[in-house]
């Protein structure tokens, strides 16, 4: 397999973007990525989207987006793995370029979540869980992660202070991200006093409902060099799956799919986790960031929470996590999230992170971990400076 | 999700009678039933009924509920391990939600689970109640 690079990245506005349609969000991100990369054509397009069908009644998304990008004719496909759809989109582009089938591929992700009411959005998101044996009984996504949180608290003594630390840190980072939906800092007591959604998770433990898109240009090193723009290399890529139902996991306090995918991606990259300088992880809920940091092997079970309270995951900590602000502050347009993680890693590794969000000391290697449902799928990528 | 009656009816053996499958080679029980044992690929199994008592492994209290369960909010929902080791998720009922705890002993009861708005299908199934209730 030949070397695969990322040479440009773009995002649309993220938030409750009432003036922009599903297709406009995609086109905004796609144009930004192509301009940033300095490329004027694509060999093919992948669009990660969890559920255009349920959120806006639109499928056939690959063709739609290629058409409105002004490129009808190119190969295009929609890929889906719930909230990990973006990560899968990036992996498909990586495989297509690595195999030599294409030289320039766009990996994009998009979700338009506010064209339906909250009840419909909750129902659409719930399709990432087992419809017949979890959702049927009244489980919601905050509820499922709340059950994981209670199990983690009971087994390891994880506390409210540790969960709150994740939210406060991500909002601090996101306050410096011009694309973030909620670019403001939060005080710990604001998180602690926010409305309880599903015990023990408060509303400020949860990522929001977001409209948004993100896109990156994945290409061969020859193409990357010709653009004259800064580029990075994709060193490892892996996906793993697990039981769809939480109840059927041997251990509900760990994300096995993240463990498997991280291990395989590191093996492919030929490096150890200690060589990775920072990570963007899937903090759909505060407990998820704690569980993922442990599941990828960065911390022993039960040790991530105390380390986060001590500041180890802060921008200036030993292992910064979610310098972008994460899903919590930046927003979580589910199909776009996995691509936005790559956007942030591209910016960090090429020294382009805005407003003081740049990790100091010249990070060389970043990891992206994107997951679907309660961890029934996980995608991990390792990216490195060229 | 729309709940057409065939979709609900198809699940009656599990929702009404808690029928599971036990695979011949591994002796493992799965609920809901599977056609293939993930541990060894075995496809030979027999139907078994699950025990009706167990304990709470983890739980939450849903305080912001989807519309089908709006009249039940706040409600408890738990992952329960039955006495044979099988695990399943379901609602807690006939219990003060503030008293639900990990390790709490429960038994199953047959209850109305949800009323689907669009087609008006009433769906029944198991829920968990405190064992002493």
Short mmCIF file of C-alpha atoms in Angstrom, two decimals:
data_model
loop_
_atom_site.label_atom_id
_atom_site.label_comp_id
_atom_site.label_asym_id
_atom_site.label_seq_id
_atom_site.Cartn_x
_atom_site.Cartn_y
_atom_site.Cartn_z
CA UNK A 1 0.00 0.00 0.00
CA UNK A 2 1.39 3.43 -0.93
CA UNK A 3 1.61 6.41 1.45
CA UNK A 4 -1.62 8.36 1.90
CA UNK A 5 -1.73 12.05 2.84
CA UNK A 6 -4.20 14.68 4.01
CA UNK A 7 -3.58 18.02 2.33
CA UNK A 8 -6.53 20.24 3.18
CA UNK A 9 -9.40 20.53 5.61
CA UNK A 10 -12.59 22.51 5.87
CA UNK A 11 -15.69 22.91 8.00
CA UNK A 12 -19.04 24.60 7.54
CA UNK A 13 -20.53 26.73 10.28
CA UNK A 14 -21.56 24.41 13.16
CA UNK A 15 -24.59 24.98 15.37
CA UNK A 16 -28.29 25.55 14.82
CA UNK A 17 -27.71 26.72 11.27
CA UNK A 18 -31.27 27.52 10.19
CA UNK A 19 -30.26 29.38 7.02
CA UNK A 20 -28.30 26.44 5.60
CA UNK A 21 -29.76 23.23 4.14
CA UNK A 22 -28.33 19.70 4.35
CA UNK A 23 -26.67 20.11 0.93
CA UNK A 24 -25.45 23.66 1.58
CA UNK A 25 -23.67 22.61 4.77
CA UNK A 26 -21.84 19.92 2.79
CA UNK A 27 -20.92 22.28 -0.06
CA UNK A 28 -19.59 24.91 2.38
CA UNK A 29 -17.26 22.36 4.02
CA UNK A 30 -16.25 20.75 0.71
CA UNK A 31 -15.36 24.10 -0.91
CA UNK A 32 -13.37 25.14 2.15
CA UNK A 33 -11.40 21.88 2.07
CA UNK A 34 -10.66 22.11 -1.67
CA UNK A 35 -9.55 25.74 -1.35
CA UNK A 36 -7.40 24.89 1.66
CA UNK A 37 -5.79 22.01 -0.29
CA UNK A 38 -5.46 23.91 -3.54
CA UNK A 39 -7.07 21.13 -5.61
CA UNK A 40 -9.65 21.72 -8.34
CA UNK A 41 -10.96 18.21 -9.00
CA UNK A 42 -11.72 14.95 -7.21
CA UNK A 43 -11.41 11.33 -8.34
CA UNK A 44 -14.16 10.30 -5.93
CA UNK A 45 -16.20 11.31 -2.91
CA UNK A 46 -17.29 9.62 0.32
CA UNK A 47 -19.97 11.20 2.50
CA UNK A 48 -20.41 10.00 6.07
CA UNK A 49 -23.93 10.62 7.35
CA UNK A 50 -25.78 8.75 10.07
CA UNK A 51 -29.32 9.29 8.91
CA UNK A 52 -30.25 11.75 6.20
CA UNK A 53 -33.36 9.60 5.87
CA UNK A 54 -34.64 10.24 9.39
CA UNK A 55 -33.33 13.77 10.00
CA UNK A 56 -34.31 15.34 6.66
CA UNK A 57 -35.99 12.55 4.64
CA UNK A 58 -33.08 12.45 2.20
CA UNK A 59 -31.08 9.43 1.09
CA UNK A 60 -29.00 8.88 -2.08
CA UNK A 61 -26.61 11.28 -0.40
CA UNK A 62 -23.46 10.47 -2.40
CA UNK A 63 -25.11 11.45 -5.68
CA UNK A 64 -26.84 14.52 -4.19
CA UNK A 65 -23.63 15.94 -2.76
CA UNK A 66 -21.52 15.24 -5.88
CA UNK A 67 -24.22 17.00 -7.92
CA UNK A 68 -24.32 20.14 -5.74
CA UNK A 69 -20.54 20.26 -5.57
CA UNK A 70 -20.80 20.75 -9.34
CA UNK A 71 -19.16 17.39 -9.99
CA UNK A 72 -21.98 15.11 -11.15
CA UNK A 73 -20.21 12.28 -12.93
CA UNK A 74 -17.62 11.40 -10.30
CA UNK A 75 -18.01 8.23 -8.19
CA UNK A 76 -19.66 9.03 -4.85
CA UNK A 77 -21.05 6.98 -1.99
CA UNK A 78 -22.71 7.51 1.36
CA UNK A 79 -21.23 5.47 4.21
CA UNK A 80 -22.84 4.83 7.59
CA UNK A 81 -21.79 3.52 10.98
CA UNK A 82 -24.01 5.67 13.21
CA UNK A 83 -21.92 8.37 14.96
CA UNK A 84 -18.77 6.77 13.50
CA UNK A 85 -19.90 7.41 9.90
CA UNK A 86 -17.32 10.18 9.47
CA UNK A 87 -14.48 7.93 10.60
CA UNK A 88 -15.61 5.23 8.17
CA UNK A 89 -15.80 7.83 5.36
CA UNK A 90 -12.16 8.80 6.03
CA UNK A 91 -11.07 5.15 6.13
CA UNK A 92 -12.75 4.42 2.77
CA UNK A 93 -10.90 7.37 1.19
CA UNK A 94 -7.65 6.16 2.77
CA UNK A 95 -8.12 2.64 1.35
CA UNK A 96 -9.07 3.97 -2.10
CA UNK A 97 -6.00 6.21 -2.35
CA UNK A 98 -3.68 3.68 -0.70
CA UNK A 99 -4.74 0.97 -3.15
CA UNK A 100 -3.91 3.23 -6.10
CA UNK A 101 -7.47 3.24 -7.46
CA UNK A 102 -7.70 7.01 -6.99
CA UNK A 103 -5.24 9.86 -6.40
CA UNK A 104 -7.50 12.58 -4.91
CA UNK A 105 -10.52 11.62 -2.81
CA UNK A 106 -12.70 13.79 -0.60
CA UNK A 107 -13.71 12.29 2.76
CA UNK A 108 -16.63 14.28 4.07
CA UNK A 109 -19.28 14.05 6.76
CA UNK A 110 -22.54 15.92 7.24
CA UNK A 111 -25.63 15.91 9.42
CA UNK A 112 -28.59 18.29 9.46
CA UNK A 113 -30.25 17.69 12.82
CA UNK A 114 -32.45 20.73 13.47
CA UNK A 115 -34.90 20.37 10.56
CA UNK A 116 -36.90 18.05 12.84
CA UNK A 117 -38.14 18.43 16.42
CA UNK A 118 -36.29 17.19 19.48
CA UNK A 119 -38.42 14.06 19.78
CA UNK A 120 -37.71 13.07 16.15
CA UNK A 121 -33.98 13.80 16.59
CA UNK A 122 -33.90 11.65 19.74
CA UNK A 123 -35.64 8.82 17.85
CA UNK A 124 -33.22 9.13 14.91
CA UNK A 125 -30.18 9.01 17.21
CA UNK A 126 -31.65 6.03 19.08
CA UNK A 127 -31.47 3.95 15.89
CA UNK A 128 -27.76 3.50 16.73
CA UNK A 129 -28.86 1.26 19.63
CA UNK A 130 -30.83 -2.02 19.47
CA UNK A 131 -34.30 -0.90 18.40
CA UNK A 132 -36.09 -4.04 19.64
CA UNK A 133 -34.30 -4.69 22.94
CA UNK A 134 -33.03 -1.28 24.16
CA UNK A 135 -34.99 1.54 22.50
CA UNK A 136 -38.27 -0.45 22.77
CA UNK A 137 -37.91 -0.31 26.55
CA UNK A 138 -37.42 3.46 26.67
CA UNK A 139 -33.61 3.68 26.54
CA UNK A 140 -32.24 6.97 25.17
CA UNK A 141 -28.60 7.70 24.32
CA UNK A 142 -28.03 9.78 27.44
CA UNK A 143 -29.68 6.88 29.30
CA UNK A 144 -27.36 4.25 27.83
CA UNK A 145 -24.21 6.24 28.64
CA UNK A 146 -25.68 7.01 32.06
CA UNK A 147 -25.87 3.25 32.70
CA UNK A 148 -22.23 2.93 31.64
CA UNK A 149 -21.37 5.84 33.96
CA UNK A 150 -23.11 4.25 36.96
CA UNK A 151 -21.30 0.97 36.30
CA UNK A 152 -17.94 2.81 36.03
CA UNK A 153 -18.61 4.78 39.22
CA UNK A 154 -19.54 1.62 41.13
CA UNK A 155 -16.48 -0.33 39.94
CA UNK A 156 -13.80 2.38 40.06
CA UNK A 157 -15.13 5.16 42.30
CA UNK A 158 -15.42 7.62 39.41
CA UNK A 159 -16.92 10.87 40.68
CA UNK A 160 -19.01 13.84 39.57
CA UNK A 161 -15.84 15.98 39.81
CA UNK A 162 -14.13 13.78 37.19
CA UNK A 163 -17.08 13.95 34.76
CA UNK A 164 -17.32 17.72 35.23
CA UNK A 165 -13.58 18.11 34.55
CA UNK A 166 -14.11 16.70 31.03
CA UNK A 167 -16.87 19.18 30.22
CA UNK A 168 -15.00 22.19 31.66
CA UNK A 169 -11.77 21.30 29.81
CA UNK A 170 -13.52 20.74 26.47
CA UNK A 171 -15.41 24.03 26.73
CA UNK A 172 -12.14 25.82 27.54
CA UNK A 173 -10.58 24.39 24.36
CA UNK A 174 -13.71 25.00 22.30
CA UNK A 175 -13.81 28.65 23.40
CA UNK A 176 -10.82 29.11 21.06
CA UNK A 177 -12.36 27.23 18.11
CA UNK A 178 -14.06 29.55 15.60
CA UNK A 179 -16.13 26.61 14.27
CA UNK A 180 -17.48 25.52 17.66
CA UNK A 181 -21.21 25.52 18.34
CA UNK A 182 -20.72 26.55 21.98
CA UNK A 183 -17.43 28.51 22.04
CA UNK A 184 -17.59 29.55 25.69
CA UNK A 185 -16.02 28.49 28.96
CA UNK A 186 -18.04 26.74 31.65
CA UNK A 187 -17.58 26.80 35.41
CA UNK A 188 -17.64 23.48 37.24
CA UNK A 189 -20.62 24.54 39.34
CA UNK A 190 -22.59 25.40 36.16
CA UNK A 191 -22.09 21.81 34.96
CA UNK A 192 -22.93 20.40 38.42
CA UNK A 193 -26.12 22.45 38.70
CA UNK A 194 -27.40 21.86 35.15
CA UNK A 195 -30.59 19.85 34.59
CA UNK A 196 -30.40 16.08 35.16
CA UNK A 197 -31.17 14.22 31.93
CA UNK A 198 -30.46 10.60 32.95
CA UNK A 199 -28.81 10.00 36.32
CA UNK A 200 -25.89 10.63 36.77
CA UNK A 201 -25.60 12.65 33.53
CA UNK A 202 -26.64 16.31 33.48
CA UNK A 203 -27.36 18.23 30.30
CA UNK A 204 -23.83 19.70 30.41
CA UNK A 205 -22.38 16.17 30.36
CA UNK A 206 -24.00 15.67 26.94
CA UNK A 207 -22.89 16.73 23.46
CA UNK A 208 -25.51 18.85 21.68
CA UNK A 209 -27.72 18.46 18.60
CA UNK A 210 -25.82 20.17 15.76
CA UNK A 211 -26.05 21.04 12.08
CA UNK A 212 -22.68 20.84 10.40
CA UNK A 213 -20.32 19.36 7.85
CA UNK A 214 -16.59 18.76 7.55
CA UNK A 215 -14.35 17.62 4.70
CA UNK A 216 -10.72 16.68 4.11
CA UNK A 217 -8.73 15.99 0.96
CA UNK A 218 -7.07 12.57 0.99
CA UNK A 219 -4.42 12.04 -1.68
CA UNK A 220 -1.20 10.38 -2.79
CA UNK A 221 2.09 11.98 -1.72
CA UNK A 222 2.78 13.03 -5.35
CA UNK A 223 -0.44 15.03 -5.42
CA UNK A 224 0.19 16.45 -1.92
CA UNK A 225 3.64 17.70 -2.95
CA UNK A 226 2.31 19.31 -6.13
CA UNK A 227 -0.21 21.41 -4.20
CA UNK A 228 2.62 23.13 -2.34
CA UNK A 229 0.39 23.11 0.77
CA UNK A 230 1.24 21.62 4.17
CA UNK A 231 0.29 17.95 4.38
CA UNK A 232 0.31 15.10 6.88
CA UNK A 233 0.44 11.32 6.51
CA UNK A 234 -2.11 8.68 7.50
CA UNK A 235 -0.05 6.02 9.28
CA UNK A 236 -2.71 3.76 10.76
CA UNK A 237 -6.37 3.01 10.18
CA UNK A 238 -8.61 0.46 11.90
CA UNK A 239 -12.27 -0.27 12.61
CA UNK A 240 -13.66 -2.71 15.16
CA UNK A 241 -17.16 -3.78 16.15
CA UNK A 242 -18.78 -5.08 19.33
CA UNK A 243 -22.22 -6.28 20.46
CA UNK A 244 -24.95 -3.81 19.56
CA UNK A 245 -26.52 -4.21 23.02
CA UNK A 246 -24.89 -2.81 26.12
CA UNK A 247 -26.35 -5.63 28.23
CA UNK A 248 -24.44 -8.24 26.22
CA UNK A 249 -20.98 -6.80 26.93
CA UNK A 250 -18.88 -8.74 29.40
CA UNK A 251 -17.74 -5.44 30.90
CA UNK A 252 -19.91 -2.34 30.55
CA UNK A 253 -17.15 -0.07 31.90
CA UNK A 254 -14.87 -0.38 28.88
CA UNK A 255 -15.19 0.16 25.10
CA UNK A 256 -13.78 -3.04 23.61
CA UNK A 257 -14.13 -1.82 20.01
CA UNK A 258 -11.88 1.17 20.86
CA UNK A 259 -9.30 -1.15 22.44
CA UNK A 260 -9.19 -3.39 19.35
CA UNK A 261 -9.19 -0.53 16.81
CA UNK A 262 -6.51 1.47 18.67
CA UNK A 263 -4.29 -1.61 18.95
CA UNK A 264 -4.62 -2.40 15.24
CA UNK A 265 -4.10 1.20 14.12
CA UNK A 266 -0.94 1.52 16.24
CA UNK A 267 0.35 -1.80 14.90
CA UNK A 268 -0.23 -0.62 11.33
CA UNK A 269 1.58 2.64 12.08
CA UNK A 270 4.43 0.70 13.68
CA UNK A 271 4.43 2.90 16.78
CA UNK A 272 3.45 2.71 20.44
CA UNK A 273 0.76 4.75 22.18
CA UNK A 274 3.57 6.58 24.01
CA UNK A 275 4.65 8.00 20.63
CA UNK A 276 1.26 9.68 20.13
CA UNK A 277 1.28 13.32 21.31
CA UNK A 278 -2.46 14.04 21.54
CA UNK A 279 -5.88 12.66 20.64
CA UNK A 280 -9.30 13.68 19.45
CA UNK A 281 -11.75 11.22 21.05
CA UNK A 282 -15.49 10.67 20.89
CA UNK A 283 -16.78 12.54 23.98
CA UNK A 284 -20.48 12.24 23.14
CA UNK A 285 -20.90 12.21 26.95
CA UNK A 286 -18.31 13.10 29.57
CA UNK A 287 -18.09 9.48 30.76
CA UNK A 288 -17.22 8.44 27.18
CA UNK A 289 -13.99 10.48 27.21
CA UNK A 290 -12.95 8.79 30.46
CA UNK A 291 -13.82 5.30 29.19
CA UNK A 292 -12.15 5.81 25.81
CA UNK A 293 -8.92 7.15 27.36
CA UNK A 294 -8.80 3.94 29.38
CA UNK A 295 -9.93 1.67 26.54
CA UNK A 296 -7.24 2.84 24.09
CA UNK A 297 -4.71 2.00 26.80
CA UNK A 298 -3.64 5.50 27.80
CA UNK A 299 -4.78 4.93 31.39
CA UNK A 300 -5.46 1.86 33.50
CA UNK A 301 -9.17 1.33 34.24
CA UNK A 302 -10.33 3.88 36.80
CA UNK A 303 -7.24 6.09 36.41
CA UNK A 304 -8.31 8.46 33.61
CA UNK A 305 -10.77 10.45 35.75
CA UNK A 306 -8.24 11.37 38.46
CA UNK A 307 -5.66 12.22 35.74
CA UNK A 308 -8.16 14.53 34.04
CA UNK A 309 -8.89 16.33 37.33
CA UNK A 310 -5.10 16.79 37.66
CA UNK A 311 -5.03 18.46 34.21
CA UNK A 312 -3.18 15.77 32.23
CA UNK A 313 -5.61 16.04 29.28
CA UNK A 314 -5.52 19.87 29.10
CA UNK A 315 -3.97 21.70 26.12
CA UNK A 316 -0.77 22.12 28.14
CA UNK A 317 -1.03 18.71 29.81
CA UNK A 318 1.11 15.63 29.15
CA UNK A 319 -1.46 14.18 26.73
CA UNK A 320 -3.95 16.76 25.42
CA UNK A 321 -7.36 15.29 24.58
CA UNK A 322 -9.86 17.08 22.34
CA UNK A 323 -7.95 20.30 21.67
CA UNK A 324 -10.83 21.17 19.29
CA UNK A 325 -13.30 21.35 22.19
CA UNK A 326 -14.55 17.85 21.43
CA UNK A 327 -18.13 16.92 20.68
CA UNK A 328 -19.18 18.67 23.88
CA UNK A 329 -18.23 22.23 22.90
CA UNK A 330 -17.59 22.03 19.16
CA UNK A 331 -20.90 20.23 18.56
CA UNK A 332 -21.87 16.78 17.30
CA UNK A 333 -23.46 16.65 13.84
CA UNK A 334 -23.13 12.87 14.09
CA UNK A 335 -22.01 11.98 10.55
CA UNK A 336 -19.55 14.90 10.42
CA UNK A 337 -17.86 14.32 13.78
CA UNK A 338 -15.30 11.74 12.63
CA UNK A 339 -14.12 14.04 9.82
CA UNK A 340 -13.96 17.08 12.12
CA UNK A 341 -11.57 15.10 14.32
CA UNK A 342 -9.25 14.69 11.29
CA UNK A 343 -9.67 18.42 10.53
CA UNK A 344 -8.42 19.27 14.03
CA UNK A 345 -5.48 16.85 13.82
CA UNK A 346 -4.53 18.31 10.41
CA UNK A 347 -4.56 21.81 11.91
CA UNK A 348 -2.59 20.80 15.00
CA UNK A 349 0.08 18.88 13.05
CA UNK A 350 0.51 21.68 10.50
CA UNK A 351 0.53 24.46 13.13
CA UNK A 352 -2.73 26.00 11.91
CA UNK A 353 -4.92 25.73 15.05
CA UNK A 354 -6.54 29.11 15.69
CA UNK A 355 -6.75 31.49 18.65
CA UNK A 356 -4.17 30.01 21.02
CA UNK A 357 -5.55 26.48 20.68
CA UNK A 358 -2.30 25.22 19.10
CA UNK A 359 -0.59 22.53 21.19
CA UNK A 360 2.89 23.82 22.01
CA UNK A 361 6.12 21.99 21.29
CA UNK A 362 5.29 20.90 17.73
CA UNK A 363 3.17 17.74 18.07
CA UNK A 364 4.27 15.03 15.61
CA UNK A 365 1.58 12.34 15.94
CA UNK A 366 -2.16 12.55 16.61
CA UNK A 367 -4.86 9.92 17.13
CA UNK A 368 -8.54 10.16 16.20
CA UNK A 369 -11.07 7.83 17.87
CA UNK A 370 -14.64 7.99 16.56
CA UNK A 371 -17.38 5.63 17.77
CA UNK A 372 -20.89 4.53 16.94
CA UNK A 373 -23.67 3.88 19.42
CA UNK A 374 -22.50 2.73 22.85
CA UNK A 375 -19.28 1.53 21.22
CA UNK A 376 -20.67 -1.15 18.87
CA UNK A 377 -18.27 0.37 16.36
CA UNK A 378 -15.04 2.32 16.74
CA UNK A 379 -12.73 3.82 14.13
CA UNK A 380 -9.17 4.83 15.01
CA UNK A 381 -6.71 6.73 12.80
CA UNK A 382 -3.09 7.65 13.46
CA UNK A 383 -1.78 10.72 11.63
CA UNK A 384 1.78 11.99 11.53
CA UNK A 385 3.64 15.05 10.24
CA UNK A 386 5.06 14.47 6.76
CA UNK B 1 -40.22 4.15 15.15
CA UNK B 2 -43.49 3.07 13.65
CA UNK B 3 -44.73 -0.09 15.34
CA UNK B 4 -46.63 -2.09 12.73
CA UNK B 5 -48.40 -5.00 14.35
CA UNK B 6 -46.34 -7.71 12.63
CA UNK B 7 -43.18 -6.14 13.99
CA UNK B 8 -44.57 -6.26 17.51
CA UNK B 9 -46.21 -9.69 17.13
CA UNK B 10 -42.98 -11.22 15.78
CA UNK B 11 -41.29 -10.48 19.11
CA UNK B 12 -44.06 -11.97 21.33
CA UNK B 13 -42.08 -15.09 22.26
CA UNK B 14 -39.37 -12.87 23.74
CA UNK B 15 -41.47 -9.99 25.06
CA UNK B 16 -44.29 -12.09 26.51
CA UNK B 17 -42.58 -15.34 27.47
CA UNK B 18 -38.88 -14.42 27.61
CA UNK B 19 -37.91 -17.30 25.33
CA UNK B 20 -34.17 -17.58 24.81
CA UNK B 21 -31.95 -20.07 22.99
CA UNK B 22 -29.39 -22.43 24.46
CA UNK B 23 -26.68 -23.68 22.10
CA UNK B 24 -25.79 -27.38 22.11
CA UNK B 25 -21.99 -27.22 21.98
CA UNK B 26 -21.21 -24.30 24.32
CA UNK B 27 -24.26 -24.57 26.57
CA UNK B 28 -24.51 -20.76 26.39
CA UNK B 29 -27.88 -19.02 26.59
CA UNK B 30 -28.63 -15.93 24.48
CA UNK B 31 -31.45 -13.43 24.81
CA UNK B 32 -32.76 -12.30 22.39
CA UNK B 33 -32.21 -15.50 20.38
CA UNK B 34 -29.44 -15.69 17.80
CA UNK B 35 -29.06 -18.15 14.93
CA UNK B 36 -25.30 -18.48 15.37
CA UNK B 37 -23.31 -18.91 18.59
CA UNK B 38 -20.64 -16.16 18.39
CA UNK B 39 -18.22 -18.20 20.49
CA UNK B 40 -17.94 -21.14 18.07
CA UNK B 41 -20.24 -20.74 15.07
CA UNK B 42 -22.63 -23.46 16.30
CA UNK B 43 -26.13 -23.28 14.75
CA UNK B 44 -27.82 -26.02 16.81
CA UNK B 45 -29.83 -24.77 19.76
CA UNK B 46 -32.96 -25.39 21.82
CA UNK B 47 -35.52 -22.97 23.17
CA UNK B 48 -35.36 -22.25 26.89
CA UNK B 49 -37.37 -19.98 29.17
CA UNK B 50 -35.38 -17.47 31.18
CA UNK B 51 -35.60 -17.36 34.99
CA UNK B 52 -37.76 -14.54 36.35
CA UNK B 53 -35.48 -13.15 39.04
CA UNK B 54 -32.15 -11.40 39.03
CA UNK B 55 -30.27 -8.31 40.18
CA UNK B 56 -29.53 -4.82 38.85
CA UNK B 57 -26.05 -4.57 37.27
CA UNK B 58 -26.45 -0.90 36.34
CA UNK B 59 -29.30 1.57 35.89
CA UNK B 60 -30.33 5.11 35.16
CA UNK B 61 -33.38 7.27 35.74
CA UNK B 62 -34.63 8.84 32.51
CA UNK B 63 -35.86 12.33 33.37
CA UNK B 64 -36.08 13.69 29.81
CA UNK B 65 -38.21 11.06 28.06
CA UNK B 66 -39.22 10.44 24.44
CA UNK B 67 -42.96 10.99 23.85
CA UNK B 68 -43.94 7.29 23.95
CA UNK B 69 -42.86 7.19 27.60
CA UNK B 70 -43.80 10.78 28.54
CA UNK B 71 -46.55 9.64 30.90
CA UNK B 72 -44.10 7.37 32.76
CA UNK B 73 -41.30 9.94 33.25
CA UNK B 74 -39.19 9.87 35.34
CA UNK B 75 -38.66 6.13 34.95
CA UNK B 76 -35.89 3.74 35.86
CA UNK B 77 -34.23 1.52 33.30
CA UNK B 78 -31.71 -1.16 34.17
CA UNK B 79 -29.43 -3.87 32.90
CA UNK B 80 -30.40 -6.93 34.93
CA UNK B 81 -28.47 -10.17 35.33
CA UNK B 82 -30.88 -13.06 35.78
CA UNK B 83 -30.07 -15.99 38.06
CA UNK B 84 -28.79 -18.04 35.10
CA UNK B 85 -26.33 -15.26 34.14
CA UNK B 86 -28.31 -13.93 31.16
CA UNK B 87 -28.41 -10.13 30.94
CA UNK B 88 -31.15 -7.93 29.54
CA UNK B 89 -32.33 -4.35 29.63
CA UNK B 90 -35.77 -3.25 30.74
CA UNK B 91 -37.75 -0.67 32.66
CA UNK B 92 -38.08 -0.65 36.43
CA UNK B 93 -41.62 -0.17 37.70
CA UNK B 94 -43.60 -0.11 40.97
CA UNK B 95 -40.53 1.42 42.59
CA UNK B 96 -39.56 4.88 43.84
CA UNK B 97 -36.89 5.78 41.26
CA UNK B 98 -34.76 7.41 43.98
CA UNK B 99 -34.35 3.99 45.68
CA UNK B 100 -33.02 2.04 42.65
CA UNK B 101 -29.54 0.72 43.39
CA UNK B 102 -26.92 -1.49 41.77
CA UNK B 103 -27.29 -4.97 43.30
CA UNK B 104 -31.03 -4.53 43.94
CA UNK B 105 -32.93 -7.83 43.59
CA UNK B 106 -35.73 -7.78 41.03
CA UNK B 107 -38.24 -10.06 39.33
CA UNK B 108 -39.97 -9.70 35.98
CA UNK B 109 -43.63 -8.78 35.49
CA UNK B 110 -45.78 -8.50 32.38
CA UNK B 111 -46.68 -4.86 31.72
CA UNK B 112 -47.55 -2.33 29.02
CA UNK B 113 -44.19 -1.03 27.75
CA UNK B 114 -45.22 1.70 25.32
CA UNK B 115 -48.05 3.19 23.30
CA UNK B 116 -46.90 3.95 19.81
CA UNK B 117 -48.53 7.20 18.73
CA UNK B 118 -48.85 6.92 14.98
CA UNK B 119 -50.47 3.50 14.62
CA UNK B 120 -51.76 3.33 18.19
CA UNK B 121 -50.35 -0.15 18.81
CA UNK B 122 -50.07 -1.01 22.49
CA UNK B 123 -46.88 -2.92 23.14
CA UNK B 124 -46.52 -5.20 26.16
CA UNK B 125 -43.57 -7.03 27.61
CA UNK B 126 -41.43 -7.59 30.67
CA UNK B 127 -40.53 -4.97 33.23
CA UNK B 128 -38.61 -5.32 36.47
CA UNK B 129 -40.11 -4.80 39.92
CA UNK B 130 -38.36 -5.07 43.31
CA UNK B 131 -38.28 -8.75 44.31
CA UNK B 132 -40.11 -8.13 47.59
CA UNK B 133 -42.87 -6.09 45.98
#
